[in-house]
PDB file of C-alpha atoms in Angstrom:
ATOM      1  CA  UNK E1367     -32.536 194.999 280.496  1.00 82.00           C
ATOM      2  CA  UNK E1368     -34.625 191.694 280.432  1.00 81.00           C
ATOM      3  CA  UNK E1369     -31.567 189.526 281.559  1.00 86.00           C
ATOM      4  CA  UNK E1370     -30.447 192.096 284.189  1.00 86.00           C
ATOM      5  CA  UNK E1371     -32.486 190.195 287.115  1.00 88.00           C
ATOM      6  CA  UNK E1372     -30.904 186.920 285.440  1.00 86.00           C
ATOM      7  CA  UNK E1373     -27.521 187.519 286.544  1.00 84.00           C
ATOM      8  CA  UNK E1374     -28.779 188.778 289.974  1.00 87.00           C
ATOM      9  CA  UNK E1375     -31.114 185.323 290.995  1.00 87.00           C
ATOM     10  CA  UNK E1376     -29.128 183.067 289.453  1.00 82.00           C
ATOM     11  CA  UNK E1377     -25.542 183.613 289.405  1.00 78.00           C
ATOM     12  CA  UNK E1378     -24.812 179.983 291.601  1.00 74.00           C
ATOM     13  CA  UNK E1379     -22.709 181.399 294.145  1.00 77.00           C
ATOM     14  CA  UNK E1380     -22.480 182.502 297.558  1.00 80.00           C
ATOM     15  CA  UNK E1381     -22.520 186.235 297.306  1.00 79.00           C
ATOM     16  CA  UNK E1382     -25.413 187.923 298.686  1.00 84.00           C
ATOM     17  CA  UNK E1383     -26.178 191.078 296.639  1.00 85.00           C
ATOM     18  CA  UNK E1384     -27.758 193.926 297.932  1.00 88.00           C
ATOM     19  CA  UNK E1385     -27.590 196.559 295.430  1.00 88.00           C
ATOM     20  CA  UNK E1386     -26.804 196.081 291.520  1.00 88.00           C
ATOM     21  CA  UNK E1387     -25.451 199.485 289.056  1.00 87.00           C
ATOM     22  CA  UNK E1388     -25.927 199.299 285.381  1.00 87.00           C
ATOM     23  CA  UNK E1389     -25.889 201.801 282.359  1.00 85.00           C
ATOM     24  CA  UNK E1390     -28.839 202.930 280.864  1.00 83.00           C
ATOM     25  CA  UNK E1391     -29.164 200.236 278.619  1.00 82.00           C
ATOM     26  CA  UNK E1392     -29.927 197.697 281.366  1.00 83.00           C
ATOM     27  CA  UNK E1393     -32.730 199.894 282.887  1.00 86.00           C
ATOM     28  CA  UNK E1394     -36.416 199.552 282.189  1.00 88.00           C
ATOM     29  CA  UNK E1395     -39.353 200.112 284.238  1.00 89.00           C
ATOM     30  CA  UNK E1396     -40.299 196.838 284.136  1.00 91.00           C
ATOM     31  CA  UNK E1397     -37.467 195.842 285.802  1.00 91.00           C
ATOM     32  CA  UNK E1398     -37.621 198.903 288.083  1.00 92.00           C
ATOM     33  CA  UNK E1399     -40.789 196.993 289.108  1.00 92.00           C
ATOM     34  CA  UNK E1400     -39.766 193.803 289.794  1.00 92.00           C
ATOM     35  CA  UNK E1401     -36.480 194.390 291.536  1.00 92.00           C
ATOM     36  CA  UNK E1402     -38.036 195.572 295.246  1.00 92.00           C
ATOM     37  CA  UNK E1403     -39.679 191.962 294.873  1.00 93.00           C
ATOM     38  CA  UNK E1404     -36.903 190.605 295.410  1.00 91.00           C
ATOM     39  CA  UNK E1405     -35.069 192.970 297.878  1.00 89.00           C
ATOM     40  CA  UNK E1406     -32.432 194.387 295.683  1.00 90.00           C
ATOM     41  CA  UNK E1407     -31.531 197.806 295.465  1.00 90.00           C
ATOM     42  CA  UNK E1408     -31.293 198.907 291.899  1.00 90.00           C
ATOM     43  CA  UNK E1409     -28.533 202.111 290.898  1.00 89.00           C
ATOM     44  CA  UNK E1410     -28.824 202.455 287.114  1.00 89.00           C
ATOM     45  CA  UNK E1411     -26.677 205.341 285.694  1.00 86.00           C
ATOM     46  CA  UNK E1412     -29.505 206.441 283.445  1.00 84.00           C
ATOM     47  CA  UNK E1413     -28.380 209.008 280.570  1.00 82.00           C
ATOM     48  CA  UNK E1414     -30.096 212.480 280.190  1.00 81.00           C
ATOM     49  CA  UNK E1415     -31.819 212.442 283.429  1.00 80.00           C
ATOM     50  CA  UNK E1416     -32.396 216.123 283.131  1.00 77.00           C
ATOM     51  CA  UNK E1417     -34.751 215.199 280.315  1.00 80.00           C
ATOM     52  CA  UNK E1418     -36.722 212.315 282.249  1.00 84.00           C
ATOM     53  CA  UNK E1419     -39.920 213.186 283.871  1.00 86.00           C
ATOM     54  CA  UNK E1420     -40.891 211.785 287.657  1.00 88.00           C
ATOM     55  CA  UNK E1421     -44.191 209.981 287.956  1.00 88.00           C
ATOM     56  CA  UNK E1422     -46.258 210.538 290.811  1.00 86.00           C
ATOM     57  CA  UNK E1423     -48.970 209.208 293.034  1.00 87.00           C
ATOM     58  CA  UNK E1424     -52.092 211.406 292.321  1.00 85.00           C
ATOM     59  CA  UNK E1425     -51.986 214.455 294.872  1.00 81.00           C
ATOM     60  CA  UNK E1426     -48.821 214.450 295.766  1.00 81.00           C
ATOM     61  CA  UNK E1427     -47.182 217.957 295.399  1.00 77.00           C
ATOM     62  CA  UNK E1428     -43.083 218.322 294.964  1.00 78.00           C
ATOM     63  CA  UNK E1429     -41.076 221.371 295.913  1.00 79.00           C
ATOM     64  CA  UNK E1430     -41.269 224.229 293.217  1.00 81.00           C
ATOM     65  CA  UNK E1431     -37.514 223.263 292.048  1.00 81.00           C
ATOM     66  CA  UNK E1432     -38.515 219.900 290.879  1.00 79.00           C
ATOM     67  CA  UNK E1433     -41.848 220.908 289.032  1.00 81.00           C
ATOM     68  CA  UNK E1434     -40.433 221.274 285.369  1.00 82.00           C
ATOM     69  CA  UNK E1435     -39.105 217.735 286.254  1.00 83.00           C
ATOM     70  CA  UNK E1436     -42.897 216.301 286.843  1.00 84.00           C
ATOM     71  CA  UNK E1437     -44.768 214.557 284.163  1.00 78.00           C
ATOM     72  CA  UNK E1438     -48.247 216.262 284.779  1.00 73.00           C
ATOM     73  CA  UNK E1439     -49.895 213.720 282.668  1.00 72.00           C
ATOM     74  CA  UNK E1440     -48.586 210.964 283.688  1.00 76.00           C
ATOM     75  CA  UNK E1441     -49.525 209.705 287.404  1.00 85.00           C
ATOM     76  CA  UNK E1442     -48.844 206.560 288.324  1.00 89.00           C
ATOM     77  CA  UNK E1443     -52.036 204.603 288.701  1.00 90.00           C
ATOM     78  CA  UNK E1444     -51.919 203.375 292.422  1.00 92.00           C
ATOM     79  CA  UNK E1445     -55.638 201.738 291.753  1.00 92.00           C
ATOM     80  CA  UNK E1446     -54.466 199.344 288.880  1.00 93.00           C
ATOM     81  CA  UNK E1447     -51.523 198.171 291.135  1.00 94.00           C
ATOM     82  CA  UNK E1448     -53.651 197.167 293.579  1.00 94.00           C
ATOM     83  CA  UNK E1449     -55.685 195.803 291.363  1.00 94.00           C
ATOM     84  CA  UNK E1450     -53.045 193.729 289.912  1.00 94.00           C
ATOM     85  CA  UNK E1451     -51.574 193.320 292.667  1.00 95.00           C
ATOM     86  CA  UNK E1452     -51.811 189.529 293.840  1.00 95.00           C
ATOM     87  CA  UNK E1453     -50.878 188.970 289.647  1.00 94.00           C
ATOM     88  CA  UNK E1454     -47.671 190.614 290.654  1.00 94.00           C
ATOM     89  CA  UNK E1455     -46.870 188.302 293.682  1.00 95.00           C
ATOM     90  CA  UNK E1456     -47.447 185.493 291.489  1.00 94.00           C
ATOM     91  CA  UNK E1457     -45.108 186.665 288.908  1.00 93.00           C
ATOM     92  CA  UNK E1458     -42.072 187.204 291.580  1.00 93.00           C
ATOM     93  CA  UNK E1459     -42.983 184.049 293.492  1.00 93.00           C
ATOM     94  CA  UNK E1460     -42.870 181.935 289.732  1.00 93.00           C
ATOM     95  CA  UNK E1461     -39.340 183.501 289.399  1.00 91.00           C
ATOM     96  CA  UNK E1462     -37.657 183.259 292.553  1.00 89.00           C
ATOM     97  CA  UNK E1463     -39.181 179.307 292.597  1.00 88.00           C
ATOM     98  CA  UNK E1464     -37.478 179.346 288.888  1.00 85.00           C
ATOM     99  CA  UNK E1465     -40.919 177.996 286.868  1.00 89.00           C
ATOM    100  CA  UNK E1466     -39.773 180.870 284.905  1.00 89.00           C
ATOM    101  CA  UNK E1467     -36.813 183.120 283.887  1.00 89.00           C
ATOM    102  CA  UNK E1468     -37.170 186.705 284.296  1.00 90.00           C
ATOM    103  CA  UNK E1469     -35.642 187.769 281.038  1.00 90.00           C
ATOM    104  CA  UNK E1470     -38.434 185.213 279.472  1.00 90.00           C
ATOM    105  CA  UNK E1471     -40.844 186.967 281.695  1.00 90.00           C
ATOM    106  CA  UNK E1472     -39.709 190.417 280.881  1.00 88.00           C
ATOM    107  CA  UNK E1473     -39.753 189.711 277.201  1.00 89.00           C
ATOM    108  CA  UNK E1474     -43.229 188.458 276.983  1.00 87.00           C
ATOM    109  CA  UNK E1475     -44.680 191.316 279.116  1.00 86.00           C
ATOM    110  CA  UNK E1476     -42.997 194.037 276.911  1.00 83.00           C
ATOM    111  CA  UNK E1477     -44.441 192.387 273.653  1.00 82.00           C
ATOM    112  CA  UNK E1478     -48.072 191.942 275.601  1.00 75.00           C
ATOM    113  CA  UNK E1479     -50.439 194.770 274.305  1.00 70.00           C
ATOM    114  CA  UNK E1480     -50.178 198.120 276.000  1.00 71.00           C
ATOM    115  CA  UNK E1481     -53.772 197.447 277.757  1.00 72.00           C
ATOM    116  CA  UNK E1482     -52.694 194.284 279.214  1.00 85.00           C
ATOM    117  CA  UNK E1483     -53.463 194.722 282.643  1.00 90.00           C
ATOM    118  CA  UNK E1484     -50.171 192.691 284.378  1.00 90.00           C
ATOM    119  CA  UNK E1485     -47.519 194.468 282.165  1.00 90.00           C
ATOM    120  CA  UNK E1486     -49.682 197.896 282.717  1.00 91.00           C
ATOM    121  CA  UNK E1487     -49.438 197.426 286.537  1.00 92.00           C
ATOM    122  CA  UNK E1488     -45.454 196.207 286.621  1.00 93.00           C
ATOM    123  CA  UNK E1489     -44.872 199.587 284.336  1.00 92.00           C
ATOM    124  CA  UNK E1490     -46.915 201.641 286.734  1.00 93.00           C
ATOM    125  CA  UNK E1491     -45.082 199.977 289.757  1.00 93.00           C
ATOM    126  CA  UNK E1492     -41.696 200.805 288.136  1.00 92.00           C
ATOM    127  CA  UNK E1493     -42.484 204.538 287.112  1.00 92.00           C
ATOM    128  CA  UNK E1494     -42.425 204.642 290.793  1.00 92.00           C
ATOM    129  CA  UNK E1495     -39.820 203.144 291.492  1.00 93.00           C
ATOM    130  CA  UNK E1496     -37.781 204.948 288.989  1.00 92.00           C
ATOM    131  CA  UNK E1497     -39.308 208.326 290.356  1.00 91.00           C
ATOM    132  CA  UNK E1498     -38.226 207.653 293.752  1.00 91.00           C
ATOM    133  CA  UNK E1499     -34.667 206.644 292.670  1.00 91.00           C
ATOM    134  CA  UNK E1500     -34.214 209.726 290.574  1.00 90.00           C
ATOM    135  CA  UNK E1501     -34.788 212.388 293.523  1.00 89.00           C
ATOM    136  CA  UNK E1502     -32.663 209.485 295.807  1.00 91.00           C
ATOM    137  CA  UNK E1503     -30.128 209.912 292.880  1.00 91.00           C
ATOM    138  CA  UNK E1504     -30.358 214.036 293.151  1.00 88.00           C
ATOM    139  CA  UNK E1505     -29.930 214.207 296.561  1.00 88.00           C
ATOM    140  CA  UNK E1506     -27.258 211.127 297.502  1.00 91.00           C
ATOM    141  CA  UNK E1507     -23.544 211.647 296.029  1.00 92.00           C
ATOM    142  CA  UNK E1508     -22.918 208.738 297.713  1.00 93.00           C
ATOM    143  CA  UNK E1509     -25.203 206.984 295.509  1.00 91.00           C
ATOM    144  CA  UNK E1510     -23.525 208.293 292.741  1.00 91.00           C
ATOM    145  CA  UNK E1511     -20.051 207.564 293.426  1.00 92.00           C
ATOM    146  CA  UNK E1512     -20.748 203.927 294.641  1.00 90.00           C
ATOM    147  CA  UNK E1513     -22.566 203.146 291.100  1.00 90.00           C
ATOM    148  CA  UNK E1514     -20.005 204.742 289.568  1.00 90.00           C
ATOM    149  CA  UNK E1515     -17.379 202.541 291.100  1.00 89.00           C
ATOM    150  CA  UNK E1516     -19.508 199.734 290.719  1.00 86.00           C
ATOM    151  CA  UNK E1517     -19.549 200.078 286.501  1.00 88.00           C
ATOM    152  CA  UNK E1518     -16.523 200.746 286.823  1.00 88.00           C
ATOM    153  CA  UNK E1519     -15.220 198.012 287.992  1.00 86.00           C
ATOM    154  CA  UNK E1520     -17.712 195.900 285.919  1.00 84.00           C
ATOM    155  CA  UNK E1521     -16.563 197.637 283.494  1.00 85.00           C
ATOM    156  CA  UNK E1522     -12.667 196.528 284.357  1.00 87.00           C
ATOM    157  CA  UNK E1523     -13.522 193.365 284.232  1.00 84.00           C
ATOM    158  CA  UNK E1524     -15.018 193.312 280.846  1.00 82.00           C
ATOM    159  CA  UNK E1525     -11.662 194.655 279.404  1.00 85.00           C
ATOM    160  CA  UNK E1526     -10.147 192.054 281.112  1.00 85.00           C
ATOM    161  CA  UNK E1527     -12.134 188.977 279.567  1.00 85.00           C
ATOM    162  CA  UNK E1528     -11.744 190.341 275.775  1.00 82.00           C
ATOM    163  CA  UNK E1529      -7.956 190.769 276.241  1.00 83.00           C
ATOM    164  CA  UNK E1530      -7.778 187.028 277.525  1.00 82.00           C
ATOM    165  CA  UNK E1531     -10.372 185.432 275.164  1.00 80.00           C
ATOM    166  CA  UNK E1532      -8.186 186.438 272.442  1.00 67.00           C
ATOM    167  CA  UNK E1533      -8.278 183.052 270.288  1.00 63.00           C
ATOM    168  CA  UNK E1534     -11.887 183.081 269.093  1.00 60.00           C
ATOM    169  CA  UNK E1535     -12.003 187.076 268.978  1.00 63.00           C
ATOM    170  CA  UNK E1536     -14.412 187.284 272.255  1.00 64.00           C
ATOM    171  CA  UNK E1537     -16.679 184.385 270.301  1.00 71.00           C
ATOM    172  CA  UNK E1538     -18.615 181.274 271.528  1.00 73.00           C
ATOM    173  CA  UNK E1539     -18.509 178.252 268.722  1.00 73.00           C
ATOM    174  CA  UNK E1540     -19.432 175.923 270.631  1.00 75.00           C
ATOM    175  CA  UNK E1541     -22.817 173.974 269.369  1.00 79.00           C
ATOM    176  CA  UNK E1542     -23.931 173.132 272.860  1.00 83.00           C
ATOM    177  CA  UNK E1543     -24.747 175.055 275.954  1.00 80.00           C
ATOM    178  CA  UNK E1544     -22.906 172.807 278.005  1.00 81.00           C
ATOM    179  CA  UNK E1545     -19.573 173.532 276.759  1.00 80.00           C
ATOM    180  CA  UNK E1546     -20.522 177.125 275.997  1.00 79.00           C
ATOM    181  CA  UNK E1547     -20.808 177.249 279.842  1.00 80.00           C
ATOM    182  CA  UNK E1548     -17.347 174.755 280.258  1.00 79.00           C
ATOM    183  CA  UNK E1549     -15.829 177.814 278.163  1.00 80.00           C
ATOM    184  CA  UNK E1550     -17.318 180.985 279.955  1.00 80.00           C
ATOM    185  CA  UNK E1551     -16.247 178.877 283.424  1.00 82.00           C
ATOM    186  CA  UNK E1552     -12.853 178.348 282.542  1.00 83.00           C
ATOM    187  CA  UNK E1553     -12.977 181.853 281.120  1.00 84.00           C
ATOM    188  CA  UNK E1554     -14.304 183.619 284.664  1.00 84.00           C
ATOM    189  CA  UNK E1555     -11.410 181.432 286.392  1.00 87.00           C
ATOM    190  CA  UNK E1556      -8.680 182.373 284.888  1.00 87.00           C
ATOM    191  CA  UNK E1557      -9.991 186.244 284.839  1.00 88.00           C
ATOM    192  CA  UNK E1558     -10.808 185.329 288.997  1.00 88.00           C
ATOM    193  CA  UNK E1559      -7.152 183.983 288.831  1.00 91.00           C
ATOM    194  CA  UNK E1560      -5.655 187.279 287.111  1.00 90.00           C
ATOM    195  CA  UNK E1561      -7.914 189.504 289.356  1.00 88.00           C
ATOM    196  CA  UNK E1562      -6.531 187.581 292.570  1.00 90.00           C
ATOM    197  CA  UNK E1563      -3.071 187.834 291.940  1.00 91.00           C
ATOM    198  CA  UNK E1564      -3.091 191.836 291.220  1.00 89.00           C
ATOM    199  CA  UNK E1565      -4.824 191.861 294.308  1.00 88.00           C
ATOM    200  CA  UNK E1566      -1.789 190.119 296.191  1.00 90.00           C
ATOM    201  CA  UNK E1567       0.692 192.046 294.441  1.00 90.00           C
ATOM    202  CA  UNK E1568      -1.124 195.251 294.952  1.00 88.00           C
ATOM    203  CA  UNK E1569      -1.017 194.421 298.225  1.00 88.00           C
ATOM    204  CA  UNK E1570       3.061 193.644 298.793  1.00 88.00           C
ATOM    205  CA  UNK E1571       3.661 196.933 296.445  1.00 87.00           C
ATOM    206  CA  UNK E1572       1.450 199.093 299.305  1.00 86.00           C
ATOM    207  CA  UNK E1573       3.500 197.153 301.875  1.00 86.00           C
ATOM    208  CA  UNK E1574       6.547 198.575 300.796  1.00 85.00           C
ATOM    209  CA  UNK E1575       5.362 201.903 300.036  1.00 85.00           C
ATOM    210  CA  UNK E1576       4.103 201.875 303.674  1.00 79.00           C
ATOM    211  CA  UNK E1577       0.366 202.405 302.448  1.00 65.00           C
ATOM    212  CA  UNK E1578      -2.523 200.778 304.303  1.00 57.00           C
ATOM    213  CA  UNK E1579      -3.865 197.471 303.132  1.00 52.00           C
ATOM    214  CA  UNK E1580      -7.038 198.283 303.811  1.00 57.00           C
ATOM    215  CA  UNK E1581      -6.653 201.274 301.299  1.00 55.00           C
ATOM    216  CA  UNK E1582      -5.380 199.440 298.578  1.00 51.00           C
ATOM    217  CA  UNK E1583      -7.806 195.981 299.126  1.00 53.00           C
ATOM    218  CA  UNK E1584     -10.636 198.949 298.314  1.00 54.00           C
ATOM    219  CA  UNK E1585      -8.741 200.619 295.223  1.00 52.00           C
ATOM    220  CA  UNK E1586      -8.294 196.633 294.109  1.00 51.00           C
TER     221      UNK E1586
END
């Protein structure tokens, strides 16, 4: 979960990301909190959501269905957001401007002590968050069926790698981080090269099956 707003801010290319899906494993509320600071809409698949409780602002009331689903202890603390609240600008402003990392950041705030009043506030911020995404999740099959598709596809691609880094057994040996990253470049090119040319052919199959390209450019 820390590096999960790593990838997104600073992947060096031109893509401009609006919404990221990951599994539950790369889902925290930490990051729940930072991610509307920098405008990206976050679709985690999280497991047992059945079993997760919504966190609310105090004196809000939810329909009778969604009661058993409420934590009635636990309201998010609106005040000690506020509060914190010019600490949290900070925070996003130091990563976006790159001072810091936000898997460094992430780290040291869940290893602060539980009273610490930035971490406290990013938590509370991303029980909301989290809240609000889980009845968005409920309600929106298209949300579910575009995260879906996009771990799938992550997911794809991840076969993909391991069956072409073959040599080293999926391993990095290399002492230095500049030819770790010469290897995972070369690595992402060829997989970009492998992922381009199914794409092509894809496309010439569909051709002479008389499907749409359009169809099959979204199945690619």
């Amino acid at each position: 979960a820390p590096h999960v707003l790593d990838g997104l801010l600073y992947h060096q290319s031109g893509l401009a990301i609006e919404e990221h899906a990951v599994d539950t494993g790369g889902a925290s509320d930490h990051v729940f909190g930072l991610m509307p600071f920098f405008g990206y809409r976050f679709a985690p698949r999280l497991r047992d959501l059945k079993d997760r409780r919504l966190h609310l602002p105090p004196g809000l009331n939810v329909d009778p269905l969604l009661a058993s689903m409420v934590d009635a202890g636990g309201q998010v603390d609106v005040a000690h957001i506020a509060q914190h609240w010019d600490e949290l600008l900070r925070l996003a402003t130091s990563i976006r401007s790159g001072t810091v990392t936000a898997s460094a950041m992430l780290k040291k705030l869940s290893a602060y002590p539980r009273q610490n009043g930035l971490a406290v506030a990013l938590r509370e911020a991303g029980r909301l968050e989290r809240s609000i995404f889980m009845l968005n999740w409920l309600r929106d099959l298209d949300l579910r069926r575009r995260a879906q598709a996009g771990l799938n596809k992550g997911e794809a691609r991840n076969a993909l790698a391991r069956a072409i880094f073959f040599c080293q057994l999926g391993e990095l040996r290399d002492r230095t981080f500049q030819n770790q990253a010469y290897r995972a470049s070369g690595l992402n090119l060829i997989v970009a090269a492998v992922i381009l040319w199914n794409t092509r052919y894809l496309e010439l199959a569909a051709a002479d099956l008389g499907v749409g390209s359009d169809t099959m450019r979204h199945v690619a």
